[in-house]
mmCIF file of C-alpha atoms in Angstrom:
data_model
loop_
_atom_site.group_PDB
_atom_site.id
_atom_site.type_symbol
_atom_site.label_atom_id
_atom_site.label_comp_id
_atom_site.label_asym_id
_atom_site.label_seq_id
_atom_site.Cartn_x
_atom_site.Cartn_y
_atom_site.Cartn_z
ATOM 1 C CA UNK A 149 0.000 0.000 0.000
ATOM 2 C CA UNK A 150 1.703 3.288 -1.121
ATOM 3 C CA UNK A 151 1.266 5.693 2.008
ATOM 4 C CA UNK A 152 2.479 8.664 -0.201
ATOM 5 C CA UNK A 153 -1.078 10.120 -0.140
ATOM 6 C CA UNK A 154 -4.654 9.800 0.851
ATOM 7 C CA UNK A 155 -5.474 9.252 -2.826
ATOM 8 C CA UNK A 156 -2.737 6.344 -3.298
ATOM 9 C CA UNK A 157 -3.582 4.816 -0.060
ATOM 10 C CA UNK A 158 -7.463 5.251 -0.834
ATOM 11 C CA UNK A 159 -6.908 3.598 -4.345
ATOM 12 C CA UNK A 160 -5.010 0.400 -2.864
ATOM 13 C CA UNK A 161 -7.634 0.190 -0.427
ATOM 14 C CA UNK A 162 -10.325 0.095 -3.225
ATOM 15 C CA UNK A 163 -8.549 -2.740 -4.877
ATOM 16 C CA UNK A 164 -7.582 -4.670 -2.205
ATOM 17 C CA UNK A 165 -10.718 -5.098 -0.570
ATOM 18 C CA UNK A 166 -12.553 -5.989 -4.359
ATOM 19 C CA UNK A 167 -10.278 -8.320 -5.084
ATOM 20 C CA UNK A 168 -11.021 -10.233 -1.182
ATOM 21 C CA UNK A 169 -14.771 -9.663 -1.017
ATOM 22 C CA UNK A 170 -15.490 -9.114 -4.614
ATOM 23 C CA UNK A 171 -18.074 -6.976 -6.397
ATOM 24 C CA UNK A 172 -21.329 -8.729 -6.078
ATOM 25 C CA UNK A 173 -23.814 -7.124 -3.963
ATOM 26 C CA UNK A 174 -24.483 -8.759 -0.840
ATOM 27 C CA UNK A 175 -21.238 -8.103 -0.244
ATOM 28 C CA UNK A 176 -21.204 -4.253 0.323
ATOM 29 C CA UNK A 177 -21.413 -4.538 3.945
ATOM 30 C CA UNK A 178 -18.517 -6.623 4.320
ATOM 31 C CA UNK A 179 -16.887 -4.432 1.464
ATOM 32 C CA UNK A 180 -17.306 -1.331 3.997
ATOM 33 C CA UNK A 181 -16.362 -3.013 6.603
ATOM 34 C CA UNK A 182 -13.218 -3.952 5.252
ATOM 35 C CA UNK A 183 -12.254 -0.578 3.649
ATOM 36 C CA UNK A 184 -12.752 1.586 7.384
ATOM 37 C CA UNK A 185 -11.254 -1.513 8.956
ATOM 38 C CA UNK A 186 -7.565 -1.139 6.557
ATOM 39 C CA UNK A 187 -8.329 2.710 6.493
ATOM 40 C CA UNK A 188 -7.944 2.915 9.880
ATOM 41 C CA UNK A 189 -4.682 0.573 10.084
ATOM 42 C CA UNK A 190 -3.089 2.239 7.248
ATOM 43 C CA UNK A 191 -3.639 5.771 9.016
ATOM 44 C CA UNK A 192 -2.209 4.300 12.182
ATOM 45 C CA UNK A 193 0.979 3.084 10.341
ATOM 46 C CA UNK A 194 1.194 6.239 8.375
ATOM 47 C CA UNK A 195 0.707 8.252 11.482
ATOM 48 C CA UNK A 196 3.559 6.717 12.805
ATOM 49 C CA UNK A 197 5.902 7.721 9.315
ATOM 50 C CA UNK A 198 5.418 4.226 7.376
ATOM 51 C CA UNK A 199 6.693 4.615 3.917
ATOM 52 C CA UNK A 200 4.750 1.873 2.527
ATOM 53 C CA UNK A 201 2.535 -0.670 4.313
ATOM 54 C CA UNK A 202 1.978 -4.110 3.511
ATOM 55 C CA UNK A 203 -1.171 -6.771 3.918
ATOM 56 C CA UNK A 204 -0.711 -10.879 3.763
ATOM 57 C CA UNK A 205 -3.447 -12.314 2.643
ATOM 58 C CA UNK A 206 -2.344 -15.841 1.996
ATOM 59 C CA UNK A 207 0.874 -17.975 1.968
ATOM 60 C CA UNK A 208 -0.396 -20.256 -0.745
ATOM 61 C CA UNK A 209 -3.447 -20.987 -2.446
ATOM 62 C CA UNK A 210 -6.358 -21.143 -0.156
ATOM 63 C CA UNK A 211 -4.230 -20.888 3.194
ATOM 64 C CA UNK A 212 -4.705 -17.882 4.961
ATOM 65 C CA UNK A 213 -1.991 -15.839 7.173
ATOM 66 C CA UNK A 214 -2.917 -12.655 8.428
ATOM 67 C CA UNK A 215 0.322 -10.710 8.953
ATOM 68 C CA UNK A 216 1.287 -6.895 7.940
ATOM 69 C CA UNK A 217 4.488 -5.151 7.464
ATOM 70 C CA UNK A 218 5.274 -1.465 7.549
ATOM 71 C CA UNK A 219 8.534 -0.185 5.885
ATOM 72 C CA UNK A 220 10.056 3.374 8.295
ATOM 73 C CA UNK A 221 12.685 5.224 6.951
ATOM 74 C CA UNK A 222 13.670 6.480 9.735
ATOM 75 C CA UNK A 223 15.736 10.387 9.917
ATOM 76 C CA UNK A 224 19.242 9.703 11.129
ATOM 77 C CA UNK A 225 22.614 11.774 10.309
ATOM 78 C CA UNK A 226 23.637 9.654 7.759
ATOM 79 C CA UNK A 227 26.753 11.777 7.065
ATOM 80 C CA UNK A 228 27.954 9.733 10.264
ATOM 81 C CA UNK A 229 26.555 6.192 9.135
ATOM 82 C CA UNK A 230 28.627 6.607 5.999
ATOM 83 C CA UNK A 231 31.684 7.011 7.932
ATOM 84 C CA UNK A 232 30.882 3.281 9.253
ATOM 85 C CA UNK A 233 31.483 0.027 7.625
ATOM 86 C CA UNK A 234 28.893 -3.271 8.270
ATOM 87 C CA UNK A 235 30.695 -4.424 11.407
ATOM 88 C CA UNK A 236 30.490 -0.789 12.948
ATOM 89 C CA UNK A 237 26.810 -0.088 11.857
ATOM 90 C CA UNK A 238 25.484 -3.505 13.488
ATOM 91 C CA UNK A 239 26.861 -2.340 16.877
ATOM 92 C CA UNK A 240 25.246 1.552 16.370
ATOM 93 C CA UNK A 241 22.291 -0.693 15.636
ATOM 94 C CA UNK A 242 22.730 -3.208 18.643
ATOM 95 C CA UNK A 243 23.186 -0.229 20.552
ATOM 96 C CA UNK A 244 20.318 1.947 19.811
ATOM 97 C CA UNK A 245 17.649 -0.730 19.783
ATOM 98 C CA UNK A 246 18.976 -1.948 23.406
ATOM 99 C CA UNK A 247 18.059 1.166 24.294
ATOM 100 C CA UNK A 248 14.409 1.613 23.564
ATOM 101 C CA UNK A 249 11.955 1.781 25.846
ATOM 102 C CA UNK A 250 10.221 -0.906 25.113
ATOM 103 C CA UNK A 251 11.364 -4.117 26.268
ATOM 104 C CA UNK A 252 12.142 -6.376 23.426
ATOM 105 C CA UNK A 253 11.570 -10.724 24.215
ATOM 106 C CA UNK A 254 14.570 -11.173 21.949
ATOM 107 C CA UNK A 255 17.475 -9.762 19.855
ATOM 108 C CA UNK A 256 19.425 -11.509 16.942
ATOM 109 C CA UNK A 257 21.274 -10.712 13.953
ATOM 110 C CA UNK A 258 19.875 -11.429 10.459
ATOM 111 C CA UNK A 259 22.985 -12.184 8.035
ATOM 112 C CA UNK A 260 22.100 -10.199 4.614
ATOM 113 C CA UNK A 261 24.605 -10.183 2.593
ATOM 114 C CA UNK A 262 25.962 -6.375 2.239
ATOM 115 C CA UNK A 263 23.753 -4.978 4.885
ATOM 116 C CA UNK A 264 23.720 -4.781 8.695
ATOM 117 C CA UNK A 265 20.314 -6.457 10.094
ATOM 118 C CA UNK A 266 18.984 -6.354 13.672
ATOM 119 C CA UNK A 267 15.755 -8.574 14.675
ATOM 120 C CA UNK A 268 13.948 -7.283 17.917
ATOM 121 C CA UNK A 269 10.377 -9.161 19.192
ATOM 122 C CA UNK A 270 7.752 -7.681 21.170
ATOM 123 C CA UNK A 271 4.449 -8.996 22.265
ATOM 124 C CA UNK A 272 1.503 -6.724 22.763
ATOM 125 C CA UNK A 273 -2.200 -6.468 22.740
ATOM 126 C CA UNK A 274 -4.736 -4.486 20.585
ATOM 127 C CA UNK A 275 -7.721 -3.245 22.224
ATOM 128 C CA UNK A 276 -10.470 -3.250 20.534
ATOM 129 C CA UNK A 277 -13.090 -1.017 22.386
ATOM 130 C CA UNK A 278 -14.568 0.897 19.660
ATOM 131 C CA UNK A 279 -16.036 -2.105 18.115
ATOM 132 C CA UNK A 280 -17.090 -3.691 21.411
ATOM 133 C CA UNK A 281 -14.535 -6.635 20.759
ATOM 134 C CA UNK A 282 -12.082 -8.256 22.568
ATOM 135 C CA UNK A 283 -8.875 -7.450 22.861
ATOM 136 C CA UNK A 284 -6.126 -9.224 20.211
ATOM 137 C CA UNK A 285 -2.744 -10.414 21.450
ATOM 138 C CA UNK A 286 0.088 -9.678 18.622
ATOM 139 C CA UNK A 287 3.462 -10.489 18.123
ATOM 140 C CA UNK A 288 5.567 -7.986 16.390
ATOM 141 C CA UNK A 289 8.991 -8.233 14.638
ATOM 142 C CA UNK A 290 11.086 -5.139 13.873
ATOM 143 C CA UNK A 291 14.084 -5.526 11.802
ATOM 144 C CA UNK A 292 16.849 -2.515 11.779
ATOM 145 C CA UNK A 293 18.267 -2.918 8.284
ATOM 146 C CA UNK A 294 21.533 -0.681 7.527
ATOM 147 C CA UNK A 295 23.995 0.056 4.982
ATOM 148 C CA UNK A 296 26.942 1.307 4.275
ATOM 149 C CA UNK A 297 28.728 3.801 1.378
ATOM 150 C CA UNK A 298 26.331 5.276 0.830
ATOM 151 C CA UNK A 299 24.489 5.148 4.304
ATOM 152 C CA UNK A 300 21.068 4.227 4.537
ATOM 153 C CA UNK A 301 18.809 3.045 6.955
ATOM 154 C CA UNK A 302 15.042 0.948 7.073
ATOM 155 C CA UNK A 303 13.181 -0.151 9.449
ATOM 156 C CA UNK A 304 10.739 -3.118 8.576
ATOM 157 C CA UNK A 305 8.281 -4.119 10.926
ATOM 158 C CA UNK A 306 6.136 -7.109 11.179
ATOM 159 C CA UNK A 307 3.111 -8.136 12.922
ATOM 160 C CA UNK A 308 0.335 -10.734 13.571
ATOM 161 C CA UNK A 309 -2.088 -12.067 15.632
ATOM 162 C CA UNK A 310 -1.359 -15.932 14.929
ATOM 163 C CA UNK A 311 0.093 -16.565 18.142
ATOM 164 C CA UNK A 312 0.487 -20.264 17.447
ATOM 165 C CA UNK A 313 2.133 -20.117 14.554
ATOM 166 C CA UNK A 314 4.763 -17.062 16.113
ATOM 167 C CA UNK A 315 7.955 -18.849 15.083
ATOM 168 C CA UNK A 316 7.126 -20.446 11.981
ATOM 169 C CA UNK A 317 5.689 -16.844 10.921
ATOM 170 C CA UNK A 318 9.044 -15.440 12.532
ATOM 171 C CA UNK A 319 11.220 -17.967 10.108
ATOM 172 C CA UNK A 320 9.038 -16.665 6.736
ATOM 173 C CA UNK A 321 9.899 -12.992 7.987
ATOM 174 C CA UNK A 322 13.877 -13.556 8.707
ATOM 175 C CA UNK A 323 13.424 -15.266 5.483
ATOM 176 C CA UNK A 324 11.730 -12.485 3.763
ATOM 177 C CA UNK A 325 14.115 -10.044 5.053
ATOM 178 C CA UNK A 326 16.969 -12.162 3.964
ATOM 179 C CA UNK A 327 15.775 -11.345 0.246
ATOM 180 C CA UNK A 328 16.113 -7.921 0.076
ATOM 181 C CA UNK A 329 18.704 -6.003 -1.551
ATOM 182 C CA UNK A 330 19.561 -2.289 -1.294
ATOM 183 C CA UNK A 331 20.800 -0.714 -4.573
ATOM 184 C CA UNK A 332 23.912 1.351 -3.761
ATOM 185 C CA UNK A 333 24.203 3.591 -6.598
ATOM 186 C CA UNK A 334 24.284 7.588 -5.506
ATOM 187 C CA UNK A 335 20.916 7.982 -6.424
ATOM 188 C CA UNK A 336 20.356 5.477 -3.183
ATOM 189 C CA UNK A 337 20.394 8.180 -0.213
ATOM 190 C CA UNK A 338 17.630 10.140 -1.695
ATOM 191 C CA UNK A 339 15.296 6.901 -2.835
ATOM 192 C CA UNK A 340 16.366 4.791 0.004
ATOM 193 C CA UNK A 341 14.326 2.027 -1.895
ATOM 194 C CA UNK A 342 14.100 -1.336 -0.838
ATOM 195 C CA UNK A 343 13.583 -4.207 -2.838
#
């Protein structure tokens, strides 16, 4: 979902929640229900500075995983990162996210090749007052991707509420992390795209 603008966001919302529920009529309600429901999620994450935002829907055909990501690119004096190399960058890293506020279950290092990678899990719980539900318990995965000459800096972060499945879902996101690359060419600082 491209959080650039209302429109953009709006217009992946559209499309996403046609292609779930589809276009026949008795499904309007659910079809509203949907859109406010990712509206209001995709607000949240782009509250929060999300670059782009990402839904699972399923991780083959007809099994569902419900699982989001949100790609952060977050402001830090780069000028300084560039004077690191990998080794140096994965203990700013190490450093940093040890001191967060939150209390992290677990810390790790993701090898990617030509980028530094640091995996932080949290638990936490959604309430869900507005809509007279229950609260939901979530797991969440933040990984603090870095890299060097030029510097750059991502933060992906995942999240679900399938609890049972937390470290197989865990394994598919180190996995999925493992995957991306991060163009260095000097047109890389000011597009900071990941692929």
């Amino acid at each position: 979902m491209d959080l650039s603008s209302d429109d953009s966001a709006s217009a992946t919302i559209r499309g996403l929640v046609s292609r779930v529920a589809g276009r026949a009529d008795q499904a309007a309600t659910l079809r509203a229900e949907l859109r406010a429901n990712i509206k209001e999620i995709a607000e949240q994450a782009r509250s929060a500075g999300a670059r782009e935002f990402y839904f699972a829907a399923e991780i083959a055909p007809l099994v569902p995983i419900s699982a989001t990501l949100s790609v952060f690119l977050p402001e830090w004096d780069l000028d300084r990162l560039d004077e690191l190399g990998i080794v140096e960058l994965e203990s700013v890293l190490r450093a940093g996210t040890s001191a967060m506020a939150t209390p992290a279950l677990g810390e790790r290092t993701v090898n990617v090749p030509e980028v530094a990678v640091v995996r932080r899990r949290y638990r936490r719980v959604v309430n869900r007052e507005r809509e007279g539900l229950d609260p939901v318990p979530i797991f969440q995965v933040d990984y603090w991707v870095a890299a060097a000459h030029p510097a750059r800096l991502a933060l992906m972060s995942f999240s679900s509420p399938m609890m049972t499945y937390e470290e197989d879902l865990v394994e598919l996101f180190d996995a999925i992390v493992k995957t991306t690359r991060w163009p260095g060419d000097d047109d890389s600082r000011a597009s900071a795209a990941l692929s």
